[in-house]
């Protein structure tokens, strides 16, 4: 039994990391066992429909987690570099994300796991593999017996969903302004916005930002390398529909990964640059381990007052807590961890810490 009473924080953290590395190595061993059991058709022998169902039953886990394990095991079967990564202590989640990319791209240590999943979506070569298309759209309305209440259920493909979400969000913001002093929920505002839009004769046009990765889009003739600011990948057919039906801003990314420069001419971040930062940080807070996607704000790593530039290299997106509380109130410093390049926080010297 490991004693926590006589251990320093560094010792506890080191032991935690050692345990995580051991968990990863055990995942590699599990993959080998599952491969052999799959060859022996253990799922059908035990009356299960799939190997994932059998794993969920035998290992007492959810179907979702079992499917992740089986899917990653099969994707990495012909990827010795991924199996070696697990044996070396690389996390299962990172290996799972990398397994979605066909080519051996290394461990991409400078990217968070969420960013690797986003990049895998960008690099997907087949439109049908990345999202359900317009033909799959559906909407079901279920009225109560007296038609005094309606329930909605449906689904939209990525481009259409992004447009609807933007229109409703913008209309909902206007409702919030008109209802100043009244506490309302975001879901109520969106529902009210939908009802108002249906009776309005001037629907709000949707602005959609399309990010084009020049290298991958050119090599695939537009079949890959094109994503919306909300995340889903789109192909040439969907892109044509977006350009036709909405107010669109197209932001191109060159082969070196750069978008645009703003220099010292302006201190504030423009809406287009803010969307570039959202794309770069996959819509989440830049601090390693934080997946908050709410109230993200641009922050100058080198303050503008000290000569910092309003360029993507000197800007990161931070959630409200990390931006205002941790950085500005507590005085923590943002730095890029040299081993993998992800953003971490360094506490201020004791004499500089707020009392």
Coordinates of C-alpha atoms in Angstrom, one line a residue:
X1 CA 0.0 0.0 0.0
X2 CA 1.4 3.4 -1.0
X3 CA 1.3 5.8 1.9
X4 CA 0.0 9.3 1.0
X5 CA 0.6 10.7 4.5
X6 CA 4.4 10.9 4.2
X7 CA 4.6 11.8 0.5
X8 CA 5.2 15.1 -1.1
X9 CA 3.1 16.5 -3.9
X10 CA 5.9 15.6 -6.4
X11 CA 6.1 12.0 -5.1
X12 CA 2.3 11.7 -5.4
X13 CA 2.3 13.1 -8.9
X14 CA 5.2 10.9 -10.0
X15 CA 3.4 7.8 -8.6
X16 CA 0.2 8.8 -10.5
X17 CA 2.1 9.1 -13.8
X18 CA 3.8 5.8 -13.2
X19 CA 0.4 4.2 -12.6
X20 CA -0.9 5.7 -15.8
X21 CA 2.0 4.3 -17.8
X22 CA 1.3 0.9 -16.3
X23 CA -2.3 1.2 -17.3
X24 CA -1.3 1.9 -20.9
X25 CA 1.0 -1.1 -21.0
X26 CA -1.8 -3.3 -19.7
X27 CA -4.0 -1.9 -22.6
X28 CA -1.4 -3.2 -25.0
X29 CA -1.5 -6.6 -23.4
X30 CA -5.3 -6.5 -23.5
X31 CA -5.2 -5.8 -27.3
X32 CA -3.1 -8.9 -27.9
X33 CA -5.5 -11.1 -25.8
X34 CA -8.6 -9.7 -27.5
X35 CA -7.1 -10.3 -30.9
X36 CA -6.6 -14.0 -30.1
X37 CA -10.0 -14.3 -28.5
X38 CA -11.5 -12.6 -31.6
X39 CA -9.8 -15.2 -33.9
X40 CA -11.4 -17.9 -31.7
X41 CA -14.9 -16.4 -32.2
X42 CA -15.4 -16.1 -28.4
X43 CA -18.3 -13.6 -28.8
X44 CA -20.4 -16.0 -30.8
X45 CA -19.5 -18.9 -28.6
X46 CA -20.8 -17.0 -25.6
X47 CA -23.9 -15.9 -27.5
X48 CA -22.9 -12.3 -28.0
X49 CA -23.6 -10.3 -31.2
X50 CA -20.3 -8.5 -31.3
X51 CA -16.9 -8.6 -29.6
X52 CA -17.7 -5.2 -28.0
X53 CA -20.8 -6.7 -26.4
X54 CA -18.7 -9.6 -25.1
X55 CA -16.1 -7.2 -23.7
X56 CA -18.7 -5.0 -22.0
X57 CA -20.1 -8.2 -20.4
X58 CA -16.9 -9.8 -19.4
X59 CA -15.0 -6.7 -18.2
X60 CA -18.1 -5.0 -16.6
X61 CA -18.0 -1.8 -18.5
X62 CA -20.3 0.3 -20.7
X63 CA -20.9 -0.6 -24.3
X64 CA -19.4 2.8 -25.3
X65 CA -16.1 2.1 -23.6
X66 CA -16.0 -1.5 -24.9
X67 CA -16.6 -0.3 -28.5
X68 CA -13.7 2.2 -28.1
X69 CA -11.4 -0.6 -26.9
X70 CA -12.3 -3.0 -29.7
X71 CA -12.2 -0.3 -32.4
X72 CA -8.8 0.8 -31.3
X73 CA -7.5 -2.7 -31.0
X74 CA -8.5 -3.4 -34.6
X75 CA -7.3 -0.1 -36.0
X76 CA -3.9 -0.7 -34.4
X77 CA -3.5 -4.3 -35.5
X78 CA -1.4 -3.3 -38.5
X79 CA 0.1 -0.3 -36.7
X80 CA 3.2 -1.5 -34.7
X81 CA 4.1 2.1 -33.9
X82 CA 0.9 2.5 -32.0
X83 CA 1.3 -0.8 -30.1
X84 CA 4.8 0.2 -29.3
X85 CA 3.5 3.6 -28.0
X86 CA 1.2 1.8 -25.6
X87 CA 4.0 -0.4 -24.4
X88 CA 6.0 2.7 -23.8
X89 CA 3.3 4.2 -21.5
X90 CA 1.6 6.5 -24.0
X91 CA -2.1 7.0 -23.0
X92 CA -4.8 4.9 -24.5
X93 CA -6.8 8.0 -25.4
X94 CA -3.9 9.4 -27.4
X95 CA -3.4 6.0 -29.2
X96 CA -7.1 5.8 -29.9
X97 CA -7.0 9.3 -31.5
X98 CA -3.9 8.5 -33.6
X99 CA -5.5 5.3 -34.8
X100 CA -8.1 7.3 -36.6
X101 CA -5.3 8.6 -38.9
X102 CA -4.2 6.2 -41.5
X103 CA -0.6 7.5 -41.8
X104 CA 2.1 7.2 -39.2
X105 CA 2.3 10.8 -38.0
X106 CA 4.2 10.1 -34.8
X107 CA 2.7 10.8 -31.4
X108 CA 1.9 14.5 -32.1
X109 CA 2.9 15.3 -28.5
X110 CA 2.4 19.0 -29.1
X111 CA -1.3 18.5 -29.6
X112 CA -3.9 17.6 -27.1
X113 CA -6.0 14.4 -27.6
X114 CA -9.0 16.5 -28.5
X115 CA -7.0 18.3 -31.2
X116 CA -5.8 15.0 -32.7
X117 CA -9.4 13.9 -33.0
X118 CA -10.2 17.1 -34.7
X119 CA -7.2 16.7 -37.1
X120 CA -8.3 13.2 -37.9
X121 CA -11.7 14.6 -38.9
X122 CA -10.0 17.1 -41.1
X123 CA -7.8 14.5 -42.8
X124 CA -10.6 12.1 -43.4
X125 CA -10.7 11.4 -47.2
X126 CA -14.2 10.2 -47.6
X127 CA -17.2 12.4 -47.1
X128 CA -19.4 9.5 -46.3
X129 CA -17.0 8.4 -43.5
X130 CA -17.1 11.7 -41.6
X131 CA -20.7 12.7 -41.4
X132 CA -24.3 11.8 -42.4
X133 CA -25.4 13.7 -45.5
X134 CA -28.4 15.9 -46.4
X135 CA -30.4 12.8 -47.3
X136 CA -30.4 11.7 -43.7
X137 CA -32.0 14.9 -42.3
X138 CA -35.2 14.3 -40.3
X139 CA -37.6 16.1 -38.0
X140 CA -40.3 14.5 -35.8
X141 CA -42.9 16.6 -34.0
X142 CA -44.9 14.8 -31.3
X143 CA -48.0 16.7 -30.0
X144 CA -49.7 15.8 -26.8
X145 CA -53.3 14.5 -27.0
X146 CA -54.8 17.9 -26.6
X147 CA -52.0 19.5 -28.8
X148 CA -51.1 21.8 -25.9
X149 CA -47.5 20.8 -26.0
X150 CA -45.1 19.7 -28.8
X151 CA -41.9 17.7 -28.5
X152 CA -39.3 17.9 -31.3
X153 CA -36.7 15.3 -32.3
X154 CA -34.5 15.2 -35.3
X155 CA -31.1 15.3 -36.9
X156 CA -29.2 17.4 -39.4
X157 CA -25.9 16.9 -41.3
X158 CA -23.0 19.0 -40.1
X159 CA -23.3 22.0 -42.5
X160 CA -27.1 22.3 -42.0
X161 CA -26.7 21.9 -38.3
X162 CA -24.0 24.6 -38.1
X163 CA -26.3 27.1 -40.0
X164 CA -29.3 26.3 -37.8
X165 CA -27.2 26.6 -34.6
X166 CA -25.8 30.0 -35.6
X167 CA -29.2 31.4 -36.6
X168 CA -30.8 30.3 -33.4
X169 CA -27.9 31.4 -31.2
X170 CA -27.8 34.9 -32.8
X171 CA -31.6 35.2 -32.5
X172 CA -31.5 33.9 -28.9
X173 CA -28.9 36.6 -28.0
X174 CA -31.3 39.3 -29.1
X175 CA -34.1 37.8 -26.9
X176 CA -31.7 37.9 -24.0
X177 CA -31.0 41.6 -24.6
X178 CA -34.7 42.4 -24.8
X179 CA -35.4 40.5 -21.6
X180 CA -32.8 42.3 -19.5
X181 CA -33.3 41.7 -15.8
X182 CA -35.2 38.4 -16.4
X183 CA -33.4 35.2 -15.8
X184 CA -33.8 32.8 -18.7
X185 CA -32.1 29.6 -19.8
X186 CA -30.2 29.2 -23.1
X187 CA -32.6 26.4 -24.2
X188 CA -35.6 28.6 -23.5
X189 CA -34.1 31.4 -25.6
X190 CA -33.3 29.1 -28.5
X191 CA -36.8 27.6 -28.4
X192 CA -38.4 31.1 -28.4
X193 CA -36.1 32.2 -31.2
X194 CA -37.2 29.2 -33.3
X195 CA -40.8 30.1 -32.9
X196 CA -40.2 33.8 -33.7
X197 CA -38.2 32.9 -36.8
X198 CA -41.0 30.8 -38.1
X199 CA -43.4 33.8 -38.0
X200 CA -40.9 36.4 -39.2
X201 CA -40.8 37.4 -42.8
X202 CA -37.1 38.4 -42.6
X203 CA -35.1 35.4 -41.4
X204 CA -31.5 36.1 -40.3
X205 CA -28.8 35.0 -42.7
X206 CA -26.3 32.5 -41.1
X207 CA -22.6 33.4 -41.2
X208 CA -20.5 30.3 -41.4
X209 CA -16.7 30.2 -41.3
X210 CA -15.1 27.6 -43.6
X211 CA -11.5 26.6 -42.9
X212 CA -9.6 25.3 -45.9
X213 CA -6.4 23.4 -45.4
X214 CA -4.7 24.2 -48.7
X215 CA -2.4 21.2 -48.7
X216 CA -5.0 18.5 -48.0
X217 CA -7.8 20.1 -50.0
X218 CA -5.7 20.4 -53.1
X219 CA -4.3 16.9 -53.0
X220 CA -7.8 15.4 -52.5
X221 CA -9.6 17.8 -54.9
X222 CA -11.7 19.2 -52.1
X223 CA -12.8 15.8 -50.7
X224 CA -10.9 16.4 -47.5
X225 CA -9.2 19.3 -45.7
X226 CA -12.3 21.4 -45.4
X227 CA -14.1 21.9 -42.0
X228 CA -16.6 24.2 -40.5
X229 CA -15.8 26.3 -37.4
X230 CA -18.2 24.1 -35.5
X231 CA -16.1 21.0 -36.3
X232 CA -17.7 18.8 -38.9
X233 CA -15.7 18.0 -42.1
X234 CA -17.4 18.9 -45.4
X235 CA -16.8 17.8 -49.0
X236 CA -17.3 19.7 -52.3
X237 CA -21.1 19.1 -52.5
X238 CA -21.8 20.4 -49.0
X239 CA -19.4 23.3 -49.5
X240 CA -21.3 24.4 -52.6
X241 CA -24.5 24.4 -50.6
X242 CA -23.0 26.4 -47.8
X243 CA -21.6 29.0 -50.1
X244 CA -25.0 29.3 -51.8
X245 CA -27.2 29.5 -48.8
X246 CA -25.3 31.5 -46.2
X247 CA -23.1 34.5 -45.5
X248 CA -19.7 32.7 -45.6
X249 CA -16.2 33.6 -44.5
X250 CA -13.5 31.4 -46.0
X251 CA -10.2 31.2 -44.1
X252 CA -7.3 29.4 -45.8
X253 CA -4.5 27.7 -44.0
X254 CA -1.2 27.4 -45.9
X255 CA 1.0 24.3 -45.9
X256 CA 3.0 25.7 -42.9
X257 CA -0.2 25.9 -40.9
X258 CA -0.3 29.8 -40.7
X259 CA -3.5 31.8 -41.3
X260 CA -2.8 35.6 -41.1
X261 CA -0.9 38.2 -39.2
X262 CA -2.1 41.4 -37.5
X263 CA 1.1 42.6 -35.8
X264 CA 1.1 45.7 -33.6
X265 CA -1.5 47.7 -35.5
X266 CA -4.4 46.6 -33.3
X267 CA -4.6 45.3 -29.8
X268 CA -8.1 43.8 -29.9
X269 CA -8.7 40.5 -31.6
X270 CA -10.9 40.7 -34.7
X271 CA -13.8 38.3 -35.1
X272 CA -12.1 36.5 -37.9
X273 CA -8.9 36.1 -35.9
X274 CA -10.9 34.8 -33.0
X275 CA -12.4 32.2 -35.2
X276 CA -8.9 31.2 -36.4
X277 CA -8.0 30.7 -32.7
X278 CA -11.1 28.6 -32.2
X279 CA -10.1 26.5 -35.1
X280 CA -6.5 26.1 -33.9
X281 CA -7.6 25.2 -30.3
X282 CA -10.4 22.9 -31.6
X283 CA -13.0 25.1 -29.9
X284 CA -11.6 24.5 -26.4
X285 CA -9.5 26.3 -23.8
X286 CA -5.8 26.2 -24.7
X287 CA -4.7 25.1 -21.2
X288 CA -3.7 21.4 -21.3
X289 CA -6.4 19.2 -19.7
X290 CA -9.1 21.9 -19.9
X291 CA -11.9 21.1 -22.3
X292 CA -14.1 24.1 -21.5
X293 CA -15.8 25.5 -24.7
X294 CA -17.7 28.3 -22.9
X295 CA -16.9 32.0 -22.9
X296 CA -13.5 31.5 -24.6
X297 CA -11.4 34.7 -24.7
X298 CA -8.2 35.6 -26.5
X299 CA -5.2 36.3 -24.3
X300 CA -1.8 37.8 -25.3
X301 CA 0.9 35.4 -24.0
X302 CA 3.3 38.4 -24.1
X303 CA 1.2 41.3 -23.1
X304 CA 0.5 43.9 -25.8
X305 CA 1.7 46.6 -23.4
X306 CA 5.1 44.9 -23.3
X307 CA 5.4 44.6 -27.1
X308 CA 3.4 41.5 -27.7
X309 CA 1.8 41.2 -31.1
X310 CA -1.8 40.5 -31.9
X311 CA -0.8 37.4 -34.0
X312 CA -1.8 33.8 -33.7
X313 CA 1.7 32.9 -32.3
X314 CA 1.2 35.2 -29.4
X315 CA -2.5 34.5 -28.7
X316 CA -4.3 31.7 -27.0
X317 CA -7.9 31.1 -26.2
X318 CA -8.7 30.7 -22.5
X319 CA -11.9 30.0 -20.7
X320 CA -13.2 32.6 -18.3
X321 CA -11.8 30.7 -15.2
X322 CA -8.3 30.4 -16.6
X323 CA -8.2 33.8 -18.2
X324 CA -9.6 36.0 -15.4
X325 CA -9.2 34.0 -12.2
X326 CA -6.0 31.9 -12.8
X327 CA -3.9 34.3 -15.0
X328 CA -5.1 37.8 -14.1
X329 CA -6.3 37.3 -10.5
X330 CA -3.9 34.7 -9.3
X331 CA -0.9 35.8 -11.4
X332 CA -0.1 32.4 -13.1
X333 CA 2.1 32.5 -16.2
X334 CA 1.2 30.6 -19.3
X335 CA 4.1 28.7 -20.9
X336 CA 4.6 26.0 -23.6
X337 CA 5.7 22.7 -22.0
X338 CA 9.0 21.9 -23.8
X339 CA 8.5 18.1 -23.9
X340 CA 5.3 18.2 -26.0
X341 CA 4.5 21.9 -26.7
X342 CA 1.1 22.1 -25.0
X343 CA 0.1 25.0 -22.8
X344 CA 0.7 24.8 -19.1
X345 CA 0.4 27.1 -16.1
X346 CA 3.3 28.2 -13.8
X347 CA 2.4 29.6 -10.4
X348 CA 3.9 33.0 -9.5
X349 CA 6.7 33.3 -7.0
X350 CA 5.4 33.1 -3.4
X351 CA 6.1 36.8 -2.7
X352 CA 4.0 37.7 -5.8
X353 CA 0.9 35.6 -5.0
X354 CA -2.3 37.3 -3.9
X355 CA -2.9 37.2 -0.2

